[in-house]
Rosetta silent file (secondary structure, phi, psi, omega in degrees, C-alpha in Angstrom):
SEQUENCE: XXXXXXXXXXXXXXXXXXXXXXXXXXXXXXXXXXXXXXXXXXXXXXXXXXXXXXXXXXXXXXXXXXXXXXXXXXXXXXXXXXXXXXXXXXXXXXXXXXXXXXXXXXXXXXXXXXXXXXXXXXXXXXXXXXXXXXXX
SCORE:     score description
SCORE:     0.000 S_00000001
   1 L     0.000  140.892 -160.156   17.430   61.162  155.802 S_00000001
   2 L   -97.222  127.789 -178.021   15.004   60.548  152.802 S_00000001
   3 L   -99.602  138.974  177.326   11.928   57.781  153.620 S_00000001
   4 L  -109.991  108.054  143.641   10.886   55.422  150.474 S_00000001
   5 L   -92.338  158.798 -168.524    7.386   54.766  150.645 S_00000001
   6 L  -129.632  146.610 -162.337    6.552   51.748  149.346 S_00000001
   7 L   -80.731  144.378  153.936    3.417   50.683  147.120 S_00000001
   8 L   -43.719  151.486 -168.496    1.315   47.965  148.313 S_00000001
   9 L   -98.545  118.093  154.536    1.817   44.567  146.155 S_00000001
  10 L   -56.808  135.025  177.341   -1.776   43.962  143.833 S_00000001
  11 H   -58.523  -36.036  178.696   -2.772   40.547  145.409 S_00000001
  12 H   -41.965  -64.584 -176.450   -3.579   39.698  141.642 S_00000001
  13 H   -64.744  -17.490 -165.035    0.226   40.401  140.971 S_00000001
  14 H   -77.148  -45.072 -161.674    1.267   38.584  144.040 S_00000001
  15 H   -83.905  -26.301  146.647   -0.620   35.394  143.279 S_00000001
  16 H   -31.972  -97.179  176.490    1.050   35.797  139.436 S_00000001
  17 H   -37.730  -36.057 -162.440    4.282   35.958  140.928 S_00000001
  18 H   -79.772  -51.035 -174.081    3.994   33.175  143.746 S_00000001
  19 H   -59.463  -18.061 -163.745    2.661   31.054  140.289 S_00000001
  20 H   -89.284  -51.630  163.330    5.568   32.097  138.068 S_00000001
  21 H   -31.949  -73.281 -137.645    7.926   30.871  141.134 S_00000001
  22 H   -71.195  -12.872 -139.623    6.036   27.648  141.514 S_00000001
  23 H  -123.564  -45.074  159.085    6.210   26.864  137.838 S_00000001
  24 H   -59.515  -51.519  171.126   10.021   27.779  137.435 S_00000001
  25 H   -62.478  -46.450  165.709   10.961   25.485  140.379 S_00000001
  26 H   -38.517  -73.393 -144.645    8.673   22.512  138.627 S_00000001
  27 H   -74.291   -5.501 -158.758   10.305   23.219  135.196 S_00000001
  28 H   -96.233  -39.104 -163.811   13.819   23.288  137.515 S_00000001
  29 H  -110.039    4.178  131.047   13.514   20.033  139.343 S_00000001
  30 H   -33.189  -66.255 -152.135   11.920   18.793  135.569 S_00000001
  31 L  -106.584   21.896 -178.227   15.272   19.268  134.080 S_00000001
  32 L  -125.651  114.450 -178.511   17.638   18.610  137.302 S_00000001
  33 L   -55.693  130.578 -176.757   19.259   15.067  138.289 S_00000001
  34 L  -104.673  142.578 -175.906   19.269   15.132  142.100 S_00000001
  35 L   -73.283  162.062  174.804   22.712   13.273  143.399 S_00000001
  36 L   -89.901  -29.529 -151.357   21.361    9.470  145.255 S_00000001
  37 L   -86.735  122.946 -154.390   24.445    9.954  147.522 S_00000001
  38 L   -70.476    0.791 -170.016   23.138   10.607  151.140 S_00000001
  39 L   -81.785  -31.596 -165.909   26.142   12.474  152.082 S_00000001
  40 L  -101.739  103.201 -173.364   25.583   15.506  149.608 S_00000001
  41 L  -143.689  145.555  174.628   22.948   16.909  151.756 S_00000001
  42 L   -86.729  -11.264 -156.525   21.821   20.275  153.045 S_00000001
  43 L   -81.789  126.044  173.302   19.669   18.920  155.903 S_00000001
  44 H   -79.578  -13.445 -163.298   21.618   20.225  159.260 S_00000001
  45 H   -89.444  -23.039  169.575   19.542   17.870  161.197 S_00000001
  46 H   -33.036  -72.189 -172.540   20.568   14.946  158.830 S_00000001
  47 H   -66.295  -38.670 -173.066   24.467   16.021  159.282 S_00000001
  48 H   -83.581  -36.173  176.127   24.530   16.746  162.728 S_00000001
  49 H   -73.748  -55.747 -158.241   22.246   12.874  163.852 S_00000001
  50 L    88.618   10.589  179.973   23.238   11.090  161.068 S_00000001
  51 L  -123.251  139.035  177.086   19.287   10.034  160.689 S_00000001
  52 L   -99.521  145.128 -179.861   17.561   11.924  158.038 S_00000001
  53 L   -89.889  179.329 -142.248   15.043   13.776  158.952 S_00000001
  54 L   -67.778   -7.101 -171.163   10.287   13.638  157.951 S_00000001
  55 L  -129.048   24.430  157.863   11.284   15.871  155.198 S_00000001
  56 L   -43.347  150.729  170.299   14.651   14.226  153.617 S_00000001
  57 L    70.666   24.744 -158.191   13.988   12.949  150.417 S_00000001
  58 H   -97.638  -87.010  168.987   11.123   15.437  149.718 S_00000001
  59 H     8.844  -60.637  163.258   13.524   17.135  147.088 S_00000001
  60 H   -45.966  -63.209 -161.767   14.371   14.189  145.616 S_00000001
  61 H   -81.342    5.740 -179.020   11.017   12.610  145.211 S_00000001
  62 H   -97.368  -36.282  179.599    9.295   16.121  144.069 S_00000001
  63 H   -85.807    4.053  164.069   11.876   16.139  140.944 S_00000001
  64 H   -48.059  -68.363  166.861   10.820   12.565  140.415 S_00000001
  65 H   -24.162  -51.115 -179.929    7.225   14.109  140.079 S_00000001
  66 H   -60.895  -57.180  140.210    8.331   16.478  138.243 S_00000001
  67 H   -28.648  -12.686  178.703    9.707   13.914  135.364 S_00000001
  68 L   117.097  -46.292 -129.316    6.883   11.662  135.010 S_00000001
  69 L  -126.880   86.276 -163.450    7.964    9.184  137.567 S_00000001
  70 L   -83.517  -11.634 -168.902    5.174    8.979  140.289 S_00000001
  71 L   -94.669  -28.027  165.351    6.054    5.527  142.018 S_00000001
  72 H   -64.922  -36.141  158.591    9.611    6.418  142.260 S_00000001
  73 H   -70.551   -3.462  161.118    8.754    9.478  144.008 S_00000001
  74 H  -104.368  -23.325  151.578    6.955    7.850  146.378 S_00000001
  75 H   -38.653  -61.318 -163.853    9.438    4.950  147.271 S_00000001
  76 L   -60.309  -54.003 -153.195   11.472    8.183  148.140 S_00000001
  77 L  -150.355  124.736  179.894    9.338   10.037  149.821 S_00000001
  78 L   -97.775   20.190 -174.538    5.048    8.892  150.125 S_00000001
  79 L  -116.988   -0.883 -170.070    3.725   12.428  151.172 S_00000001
  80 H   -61.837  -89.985  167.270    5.359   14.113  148.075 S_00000001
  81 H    12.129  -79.089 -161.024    2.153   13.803  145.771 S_00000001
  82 H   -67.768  -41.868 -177.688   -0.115   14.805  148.428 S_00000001
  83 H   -78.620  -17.681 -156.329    2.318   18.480  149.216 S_00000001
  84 H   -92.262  -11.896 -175.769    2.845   18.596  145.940 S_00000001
  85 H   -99.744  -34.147  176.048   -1.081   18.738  145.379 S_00000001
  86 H   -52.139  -45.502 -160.654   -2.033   20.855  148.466 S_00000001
  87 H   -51.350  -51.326  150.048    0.538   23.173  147.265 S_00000001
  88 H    -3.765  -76.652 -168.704   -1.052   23.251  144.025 S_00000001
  89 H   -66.953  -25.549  179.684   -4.504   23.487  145.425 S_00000001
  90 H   -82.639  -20.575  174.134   -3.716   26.106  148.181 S_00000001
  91 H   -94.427   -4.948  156.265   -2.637   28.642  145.105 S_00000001
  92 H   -92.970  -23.928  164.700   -5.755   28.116  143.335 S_00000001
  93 H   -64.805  -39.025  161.691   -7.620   28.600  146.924 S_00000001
  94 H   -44.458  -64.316  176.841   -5.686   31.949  146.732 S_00000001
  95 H   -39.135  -54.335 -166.524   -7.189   32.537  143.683 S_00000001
  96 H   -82.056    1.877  166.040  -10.477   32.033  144.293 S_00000001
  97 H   -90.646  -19.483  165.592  -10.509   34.128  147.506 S_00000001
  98 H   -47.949  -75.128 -177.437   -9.031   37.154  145.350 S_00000001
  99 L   -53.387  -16.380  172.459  -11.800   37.088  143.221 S_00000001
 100 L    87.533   31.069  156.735  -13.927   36.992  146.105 S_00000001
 101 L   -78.398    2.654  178.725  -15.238   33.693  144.753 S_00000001
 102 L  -160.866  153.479  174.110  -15.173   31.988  148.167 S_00000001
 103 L   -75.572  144.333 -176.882  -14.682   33.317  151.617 S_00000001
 104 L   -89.717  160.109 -170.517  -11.399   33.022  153.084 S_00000001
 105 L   -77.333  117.744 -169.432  -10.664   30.379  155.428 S_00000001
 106 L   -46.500  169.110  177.287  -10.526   31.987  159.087 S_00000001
 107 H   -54.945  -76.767  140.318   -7.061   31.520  160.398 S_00000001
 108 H    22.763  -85.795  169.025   -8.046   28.900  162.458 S_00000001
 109 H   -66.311  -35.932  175.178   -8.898   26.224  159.814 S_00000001
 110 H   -65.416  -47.583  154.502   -5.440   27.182  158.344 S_00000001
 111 H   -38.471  -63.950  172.917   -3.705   26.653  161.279 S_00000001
 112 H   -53.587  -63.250 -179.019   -5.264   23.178  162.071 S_00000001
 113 H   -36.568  -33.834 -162.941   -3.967   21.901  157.977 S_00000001
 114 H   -76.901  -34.953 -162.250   -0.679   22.919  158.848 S_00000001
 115 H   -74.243  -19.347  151.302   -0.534   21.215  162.096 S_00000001
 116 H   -60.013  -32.848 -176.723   -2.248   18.350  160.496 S_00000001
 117 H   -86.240   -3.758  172.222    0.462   17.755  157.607 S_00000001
 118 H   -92.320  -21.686  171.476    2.899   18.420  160.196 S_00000001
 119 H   -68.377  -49.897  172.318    1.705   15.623  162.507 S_00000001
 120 H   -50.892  -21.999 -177.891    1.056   13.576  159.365 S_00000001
 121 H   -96.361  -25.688 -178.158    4.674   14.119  158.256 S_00000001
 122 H   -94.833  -20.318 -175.593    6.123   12.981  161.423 S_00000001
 123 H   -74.124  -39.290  156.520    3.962   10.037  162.245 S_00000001
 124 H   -46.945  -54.342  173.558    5.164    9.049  158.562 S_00000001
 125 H   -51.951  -59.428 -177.685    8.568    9.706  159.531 S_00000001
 126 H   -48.647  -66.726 -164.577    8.464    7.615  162.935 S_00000001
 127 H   -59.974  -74.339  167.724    7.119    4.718  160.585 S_00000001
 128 H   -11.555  -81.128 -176.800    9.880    5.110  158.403 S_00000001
 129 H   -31.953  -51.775 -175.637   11.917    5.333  160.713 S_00000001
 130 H   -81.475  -52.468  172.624   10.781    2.404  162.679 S_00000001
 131 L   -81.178   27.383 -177.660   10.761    0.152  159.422 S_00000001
 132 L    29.004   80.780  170.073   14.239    1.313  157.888 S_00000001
 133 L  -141.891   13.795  170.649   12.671    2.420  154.755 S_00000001
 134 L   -61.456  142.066  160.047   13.954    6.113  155.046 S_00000001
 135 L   -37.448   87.288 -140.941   16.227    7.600  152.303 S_00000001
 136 L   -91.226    0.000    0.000   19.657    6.298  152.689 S_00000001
């Protein structure tokens, strides 16, 4: 049996690609009408509860964003903006540790952001939740 080695990925090329991605889904959810009806939904936890769950409506309110239409996309969903800007912000933070223009952030500090936007997404949900203002 024959072994493929395989060439390491330039980070340069990596961080290219991850932008070429980010910038096709943006021009995607630009030109794509999301259905309003709450039934045609992929969320399993959604289908299986019948309560949608902290990240329902993220979809939705990110191709609002995408379009132009920041207040609508926040009616939908208020944390869109804000992921839609980390995300942003975390691929230019890529950049600038490639170039070695900053240090990279120990593991650590990365860990605590996620576990902050994930507490931050559910304490948003539980208000939602608690004030019926979730995506119906």
């Amino acid at each position: 049996m024959r072994t493929i080695a395989l060439r390491p990925v330039s980070p340069r090329l990596a961080w290219l690609a991850v932008g070429a991605i980010g910038l096709g889904a943006w021009v995607v959810l630009a030109i794509w009408t999301p259905p309003h009806d709450p039934h045609a939904t992929l969320c399993f936890f959604r289908q299986v509860t019948g309560i949608p769950c902290a990240g329902c409506g993220l979809t939705r309110a990110l191709a609002l964003l995408a379009k132009g239409e920041w207040s609508a996309a926040v009616a939908i969903h208020p944390l869109a903006p804000v992921l839609a800007l980390e995300a942003a912000a975390g691929w230019l933070l890529w950049l600038a540790v490639i170039e070695r223009w900053i240090k990279a952030p120990s593991m650590s500090l990365v860990n605590g952001g996620l576990i902050a936007n994930a507490v931050v997404l559910l304490v948003v949900w539980a208000l939602r939740l608690a004030s019926g203002t979730l995506p119906g």
